[in-house]
Tab-separated table of C-alpha atoms and ligand atoms in Angstrom:
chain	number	residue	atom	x	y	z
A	186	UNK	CA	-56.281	-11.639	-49.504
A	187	UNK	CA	-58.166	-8.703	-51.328
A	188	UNK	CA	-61.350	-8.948	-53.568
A	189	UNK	CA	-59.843	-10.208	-56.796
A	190	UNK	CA	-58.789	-7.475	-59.168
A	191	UNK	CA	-58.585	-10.405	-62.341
A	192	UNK	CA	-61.182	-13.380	-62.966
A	193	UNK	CA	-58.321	-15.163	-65.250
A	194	UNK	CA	-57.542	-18.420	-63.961
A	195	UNK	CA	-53.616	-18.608	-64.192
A	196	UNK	CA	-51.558	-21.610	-65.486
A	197	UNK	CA	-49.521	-20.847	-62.733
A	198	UNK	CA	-51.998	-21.759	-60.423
A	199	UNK	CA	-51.374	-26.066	-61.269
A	200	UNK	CA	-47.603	-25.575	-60.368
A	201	UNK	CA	-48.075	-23.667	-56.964
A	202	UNK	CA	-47.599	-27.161	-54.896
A	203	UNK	CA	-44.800	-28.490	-56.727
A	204	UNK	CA	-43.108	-24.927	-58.003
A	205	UNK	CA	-40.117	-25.542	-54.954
A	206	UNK	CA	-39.422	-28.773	-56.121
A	207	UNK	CA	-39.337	-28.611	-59.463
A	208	UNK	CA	-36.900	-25.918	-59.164
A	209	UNK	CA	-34.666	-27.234	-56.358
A	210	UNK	CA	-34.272	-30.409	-58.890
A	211	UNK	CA	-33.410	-28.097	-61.923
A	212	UNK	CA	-31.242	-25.807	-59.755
A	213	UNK	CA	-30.645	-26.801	-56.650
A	214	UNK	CA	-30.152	-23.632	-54.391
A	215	UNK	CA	-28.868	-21.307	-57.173
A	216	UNK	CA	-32.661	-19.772	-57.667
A	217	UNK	CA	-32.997	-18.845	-54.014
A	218	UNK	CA	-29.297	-17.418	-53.306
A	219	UNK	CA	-30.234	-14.867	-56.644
A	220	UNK	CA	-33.271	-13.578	-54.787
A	221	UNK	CA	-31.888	-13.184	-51.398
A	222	UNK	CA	-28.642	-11.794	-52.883
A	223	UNK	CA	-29.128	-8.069	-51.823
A	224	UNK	CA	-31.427	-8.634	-49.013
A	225	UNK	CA	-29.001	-7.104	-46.648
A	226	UNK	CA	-28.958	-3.731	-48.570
A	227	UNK	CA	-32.483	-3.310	-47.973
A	228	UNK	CA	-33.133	-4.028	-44.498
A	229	UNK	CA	-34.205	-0.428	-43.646
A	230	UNK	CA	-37.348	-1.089	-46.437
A	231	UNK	CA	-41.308	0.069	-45.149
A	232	UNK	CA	-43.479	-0.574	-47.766
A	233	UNK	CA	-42.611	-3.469	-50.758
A	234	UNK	CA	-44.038	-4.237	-53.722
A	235	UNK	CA	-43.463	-8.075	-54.872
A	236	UNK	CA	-44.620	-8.312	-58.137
A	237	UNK	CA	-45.126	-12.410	-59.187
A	238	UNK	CA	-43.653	-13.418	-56.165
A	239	UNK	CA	-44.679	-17.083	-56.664
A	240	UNK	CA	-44.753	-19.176	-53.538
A	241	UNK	CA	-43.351	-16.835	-51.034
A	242	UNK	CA	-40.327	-17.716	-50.466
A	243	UNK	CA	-39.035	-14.146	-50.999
A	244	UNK	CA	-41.235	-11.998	-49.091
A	245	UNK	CA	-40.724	-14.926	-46.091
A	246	UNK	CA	-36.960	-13.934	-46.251
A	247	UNK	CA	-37.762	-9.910	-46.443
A	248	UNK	CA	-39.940	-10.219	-44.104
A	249	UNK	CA	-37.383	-11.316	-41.672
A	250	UNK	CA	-34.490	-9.365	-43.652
A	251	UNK	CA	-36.895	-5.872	-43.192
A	252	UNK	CA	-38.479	-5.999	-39.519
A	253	UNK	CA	-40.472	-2.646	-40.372
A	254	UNK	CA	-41.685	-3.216	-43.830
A	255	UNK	CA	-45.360	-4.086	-44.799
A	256	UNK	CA	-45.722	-5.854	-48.492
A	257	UNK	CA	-48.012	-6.325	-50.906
A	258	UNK	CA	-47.638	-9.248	-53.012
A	259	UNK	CA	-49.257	-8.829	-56.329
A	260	UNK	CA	-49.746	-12.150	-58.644
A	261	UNK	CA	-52.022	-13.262	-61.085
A	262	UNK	CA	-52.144	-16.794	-59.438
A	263	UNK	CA	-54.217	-17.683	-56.189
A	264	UNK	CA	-52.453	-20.404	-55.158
A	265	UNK	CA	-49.541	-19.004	-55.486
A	266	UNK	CA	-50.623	-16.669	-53.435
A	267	UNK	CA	-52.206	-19.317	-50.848
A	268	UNK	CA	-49.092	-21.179	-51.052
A	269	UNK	CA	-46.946	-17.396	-49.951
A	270	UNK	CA	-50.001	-16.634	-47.221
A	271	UNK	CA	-48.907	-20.213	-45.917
A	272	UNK	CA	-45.500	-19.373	-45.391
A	273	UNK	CA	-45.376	-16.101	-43.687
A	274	UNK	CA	-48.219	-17.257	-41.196
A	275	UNK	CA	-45.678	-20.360	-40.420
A	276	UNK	CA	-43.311	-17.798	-39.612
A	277	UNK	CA	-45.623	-15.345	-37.771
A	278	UNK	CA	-45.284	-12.294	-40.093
A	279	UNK	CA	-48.270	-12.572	-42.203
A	280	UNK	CA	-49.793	-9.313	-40.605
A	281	UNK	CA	-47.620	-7.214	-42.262
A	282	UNK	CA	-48.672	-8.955	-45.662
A	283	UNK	CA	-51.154	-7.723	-48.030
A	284	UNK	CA	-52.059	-10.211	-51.070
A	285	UNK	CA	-53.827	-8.543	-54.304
A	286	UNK	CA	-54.786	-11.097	-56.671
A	287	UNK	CA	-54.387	-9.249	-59.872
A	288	UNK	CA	-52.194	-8.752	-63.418
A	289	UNK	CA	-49.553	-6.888	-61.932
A	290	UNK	CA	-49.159	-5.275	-65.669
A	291	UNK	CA	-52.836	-3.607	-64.859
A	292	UNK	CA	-52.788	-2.927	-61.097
A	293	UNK	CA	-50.801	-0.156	-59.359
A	294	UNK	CA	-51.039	0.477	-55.350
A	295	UNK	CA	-52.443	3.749	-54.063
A	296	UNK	CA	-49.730	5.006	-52.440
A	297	UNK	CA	-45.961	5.276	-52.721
A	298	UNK	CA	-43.053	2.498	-52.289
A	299	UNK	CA	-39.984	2.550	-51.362
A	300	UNK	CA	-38.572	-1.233	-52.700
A	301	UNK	CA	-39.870	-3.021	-55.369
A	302	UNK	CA	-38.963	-6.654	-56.200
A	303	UNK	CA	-39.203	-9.377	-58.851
A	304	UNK	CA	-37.471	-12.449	-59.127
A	305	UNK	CA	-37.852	-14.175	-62.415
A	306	UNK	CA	-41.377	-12.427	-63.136
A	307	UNK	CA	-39.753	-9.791	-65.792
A	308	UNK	CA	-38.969	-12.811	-67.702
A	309	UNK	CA	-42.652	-13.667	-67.863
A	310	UNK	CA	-43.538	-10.354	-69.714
A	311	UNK	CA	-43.725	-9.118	-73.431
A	312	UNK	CA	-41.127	-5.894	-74.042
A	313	UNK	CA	-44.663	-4.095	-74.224
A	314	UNK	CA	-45.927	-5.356	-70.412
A	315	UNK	CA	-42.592	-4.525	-69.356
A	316	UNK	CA	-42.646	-0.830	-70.917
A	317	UNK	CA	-45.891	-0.722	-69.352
A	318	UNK	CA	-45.067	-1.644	-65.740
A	319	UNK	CA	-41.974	-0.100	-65.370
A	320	UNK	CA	-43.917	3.486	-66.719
A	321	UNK	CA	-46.283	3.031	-63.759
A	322	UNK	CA	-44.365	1.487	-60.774
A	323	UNK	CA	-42.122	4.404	-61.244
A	324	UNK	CA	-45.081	6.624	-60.858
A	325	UNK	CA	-45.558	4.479	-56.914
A	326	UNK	CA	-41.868	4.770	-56.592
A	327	UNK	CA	-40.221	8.066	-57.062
A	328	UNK	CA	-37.559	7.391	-54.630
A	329	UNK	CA	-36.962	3.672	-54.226
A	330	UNK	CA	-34.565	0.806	-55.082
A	331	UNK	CA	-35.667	-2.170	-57.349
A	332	UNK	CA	-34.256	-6.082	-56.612
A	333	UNK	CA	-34.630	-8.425	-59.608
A	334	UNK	CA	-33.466	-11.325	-60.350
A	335	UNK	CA	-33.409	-12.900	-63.760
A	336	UNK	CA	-31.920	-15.313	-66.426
A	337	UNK	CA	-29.825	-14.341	-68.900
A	338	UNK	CA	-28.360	-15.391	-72.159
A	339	UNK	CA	-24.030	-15.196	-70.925
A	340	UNK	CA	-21.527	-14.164	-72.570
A	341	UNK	CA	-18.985	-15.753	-74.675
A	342	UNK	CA	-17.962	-18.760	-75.095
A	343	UNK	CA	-21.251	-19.712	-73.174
A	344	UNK	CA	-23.547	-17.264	-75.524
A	345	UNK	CA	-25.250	-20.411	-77.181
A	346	UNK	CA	-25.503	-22.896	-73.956
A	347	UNK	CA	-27.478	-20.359	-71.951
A	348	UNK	CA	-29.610	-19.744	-75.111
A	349	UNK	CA	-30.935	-23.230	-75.204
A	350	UNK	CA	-31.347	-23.296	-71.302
A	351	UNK	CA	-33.135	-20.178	-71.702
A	352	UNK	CA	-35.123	-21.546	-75.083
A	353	UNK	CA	-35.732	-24.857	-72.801
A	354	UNK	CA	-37.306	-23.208	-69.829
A	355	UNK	CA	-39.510	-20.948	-72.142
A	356	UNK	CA	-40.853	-24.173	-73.636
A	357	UNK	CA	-41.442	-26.074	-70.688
A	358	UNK	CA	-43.079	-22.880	-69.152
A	359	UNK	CA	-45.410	-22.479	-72.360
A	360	UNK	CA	-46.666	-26.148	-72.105
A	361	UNK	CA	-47.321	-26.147	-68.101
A	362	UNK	CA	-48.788	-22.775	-67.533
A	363	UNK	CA	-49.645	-21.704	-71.446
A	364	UNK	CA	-47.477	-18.738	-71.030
A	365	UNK	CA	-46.826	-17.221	-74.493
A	366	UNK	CA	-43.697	-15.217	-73.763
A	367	UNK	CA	-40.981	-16.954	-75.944
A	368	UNK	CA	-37.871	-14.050	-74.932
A	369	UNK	CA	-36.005	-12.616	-71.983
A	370	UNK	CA	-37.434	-8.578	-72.395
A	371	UNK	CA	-35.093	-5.963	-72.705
A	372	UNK	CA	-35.987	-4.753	-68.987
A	373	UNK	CA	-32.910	-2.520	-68.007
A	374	UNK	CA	-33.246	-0.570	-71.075
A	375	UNK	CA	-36.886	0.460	-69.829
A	376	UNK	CA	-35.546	0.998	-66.477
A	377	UNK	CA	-33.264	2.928	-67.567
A	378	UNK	CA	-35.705	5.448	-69.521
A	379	UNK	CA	-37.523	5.818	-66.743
A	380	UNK	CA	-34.635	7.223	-64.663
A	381	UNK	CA	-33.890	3.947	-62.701
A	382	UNK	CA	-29.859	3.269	-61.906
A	383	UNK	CA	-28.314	0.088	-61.813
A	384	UNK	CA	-26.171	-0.012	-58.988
A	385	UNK	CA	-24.817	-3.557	-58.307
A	386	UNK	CA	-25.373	-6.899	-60.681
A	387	UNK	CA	-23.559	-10.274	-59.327
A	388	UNK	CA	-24.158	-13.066	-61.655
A	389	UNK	CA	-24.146	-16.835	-61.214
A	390	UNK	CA	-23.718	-20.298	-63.210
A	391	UNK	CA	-21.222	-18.007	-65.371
A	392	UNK	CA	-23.327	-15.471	-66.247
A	393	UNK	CA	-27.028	-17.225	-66.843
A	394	UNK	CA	-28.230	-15.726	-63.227
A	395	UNK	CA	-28.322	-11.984	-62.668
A	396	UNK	CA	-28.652	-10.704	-59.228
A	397	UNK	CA	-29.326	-6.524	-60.034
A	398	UNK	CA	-30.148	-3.844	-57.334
A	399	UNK	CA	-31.517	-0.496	-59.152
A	400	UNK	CA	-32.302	2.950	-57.899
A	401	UNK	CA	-34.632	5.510	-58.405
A	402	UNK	CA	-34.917	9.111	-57.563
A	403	UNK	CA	-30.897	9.691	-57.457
A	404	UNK	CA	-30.969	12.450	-60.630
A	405	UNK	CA	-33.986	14.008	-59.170
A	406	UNK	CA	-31.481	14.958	-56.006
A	407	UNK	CA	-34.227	14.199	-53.850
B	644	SAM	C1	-41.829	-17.924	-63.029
B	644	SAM	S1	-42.842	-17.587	-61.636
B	644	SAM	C2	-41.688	-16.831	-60.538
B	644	SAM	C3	-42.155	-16.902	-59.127
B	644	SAM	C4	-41.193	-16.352	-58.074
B	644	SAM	N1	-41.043	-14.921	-58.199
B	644	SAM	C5	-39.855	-17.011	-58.128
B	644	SAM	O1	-38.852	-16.340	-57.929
B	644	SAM	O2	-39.815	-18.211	-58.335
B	644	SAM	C6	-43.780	-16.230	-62.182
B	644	SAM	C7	-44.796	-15.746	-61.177
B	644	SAM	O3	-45.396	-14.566	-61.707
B	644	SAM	C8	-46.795	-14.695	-61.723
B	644	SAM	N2	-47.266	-13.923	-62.887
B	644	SAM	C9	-47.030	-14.163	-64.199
B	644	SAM	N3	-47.569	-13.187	-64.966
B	644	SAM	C10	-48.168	-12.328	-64.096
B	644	SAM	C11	-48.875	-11.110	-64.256
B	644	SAM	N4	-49.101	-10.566	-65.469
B	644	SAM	N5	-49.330	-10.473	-63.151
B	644	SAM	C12	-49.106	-10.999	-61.903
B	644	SAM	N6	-48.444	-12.140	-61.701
B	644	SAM	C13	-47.963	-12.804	-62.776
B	644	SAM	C14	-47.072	-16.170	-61.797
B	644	SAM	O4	-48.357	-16.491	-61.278
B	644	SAM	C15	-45.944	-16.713	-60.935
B	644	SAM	O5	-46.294	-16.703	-59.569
């Protein structure tokens, strides 16, 4: 791991040990098929950015999904990022990990990327944080695709249901970690200003789990 970039202590950092758990008894498998949904499009990655990847069990997946990439794993948390490390030395692929413990809102790599990933991290953000690291990942990746996945409030007839699963998890998240973020941001519009593309979305449990691959770079015919 590199030399901290943050001296916040994260509330994340309590639910590091438990975080599979917990989720595999809210959701089962549902969480884990959303992140490794377009895995296979991005084999051919070299150089990832995971931005709050939690526990790891993302990058373990790219890791094997990717066999050239190298990633750095950005999050605020230190166990979670001990609890990732874990992982991908069980599996033998930690060399090609970098850890930065750091606000990813207030950290950008040196050089350029060519995937970027989050998988219920946006979620974690004010629209302002959001604005803000979307402004300067594009800066790190002028050519790139972006994998996210994300809750969402669903459509129609289930518009109010996925609300108060949505209003639930905000609360419970607010009194473990002390997270203040109380709304889903309005992410794709910022992606979309600064000139990413959305080019596939598959969505789960009728809409409340959003699966999106975006693109940058394809106006600037690069
Ligand atoms: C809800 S968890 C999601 C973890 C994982 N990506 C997943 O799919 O389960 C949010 C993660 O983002 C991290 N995080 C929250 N705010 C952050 C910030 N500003 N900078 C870096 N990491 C942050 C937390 O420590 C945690 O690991």
């Amino acid at each position: 791991m590199s030399a901290p970039q943050t001296s916040r202590t994260s509330g994340f950092d309590k639910l590091a040990q438990a975080y599979s758990w917990m989720e595999y008894v809210s959701f089962g498998p549902m969480l884990q098929r959303c992140r490794v949904h377009f895995l296979p499009f991005v084999g051919d990655a070299r150089q990832a950015l995971l931005l709050g990847d939690g526990d790891g069990r993302f990058c373990a997946a790219l890791l094997v999904a990717a066999p050239q990439v190298h990633v750095m794993a950005v999050d605020e948390s230190a166990r979670m990022l001990q609890a990732l490390l874990h992982r991908v030395e069980r599996s033998g692929n930690n060399r090609r990990v970098t850890t930065v413990h750091a606000d990813a809102t207030a950290w950008l790599p040196d050089g350029e990327v060519d995937l970027v990933c989050t998988h219920f991290f946006l979620d974690c953000l004010s629209d302002d944080d959001v604005e803000a690291l979307i402004k300067g990942v594009r800066l790190r990746c002028p050519r790139g695709r972006w994998v996210i996945s994300e809750f969402a409030v669903a459509p129609a007839p289930l518009k109010w249901l996925s609300r108060a699963v949505v209003g639930g998890l905000y609360l419970a998240f607010g009194v473990l970690t002390g997270m203040r973020t109380r709304r889903l941001p309005d992410y794709a519009s910022s992606l979309c200003r600064h000139g990413f593309v959305c080019t596939a979305v598959h969505t789960r449990m009728l809409g409340l789990l959003r699966s999106e691959l975006w693109q940058s770079g394809l106006a600037d015919g690069k």
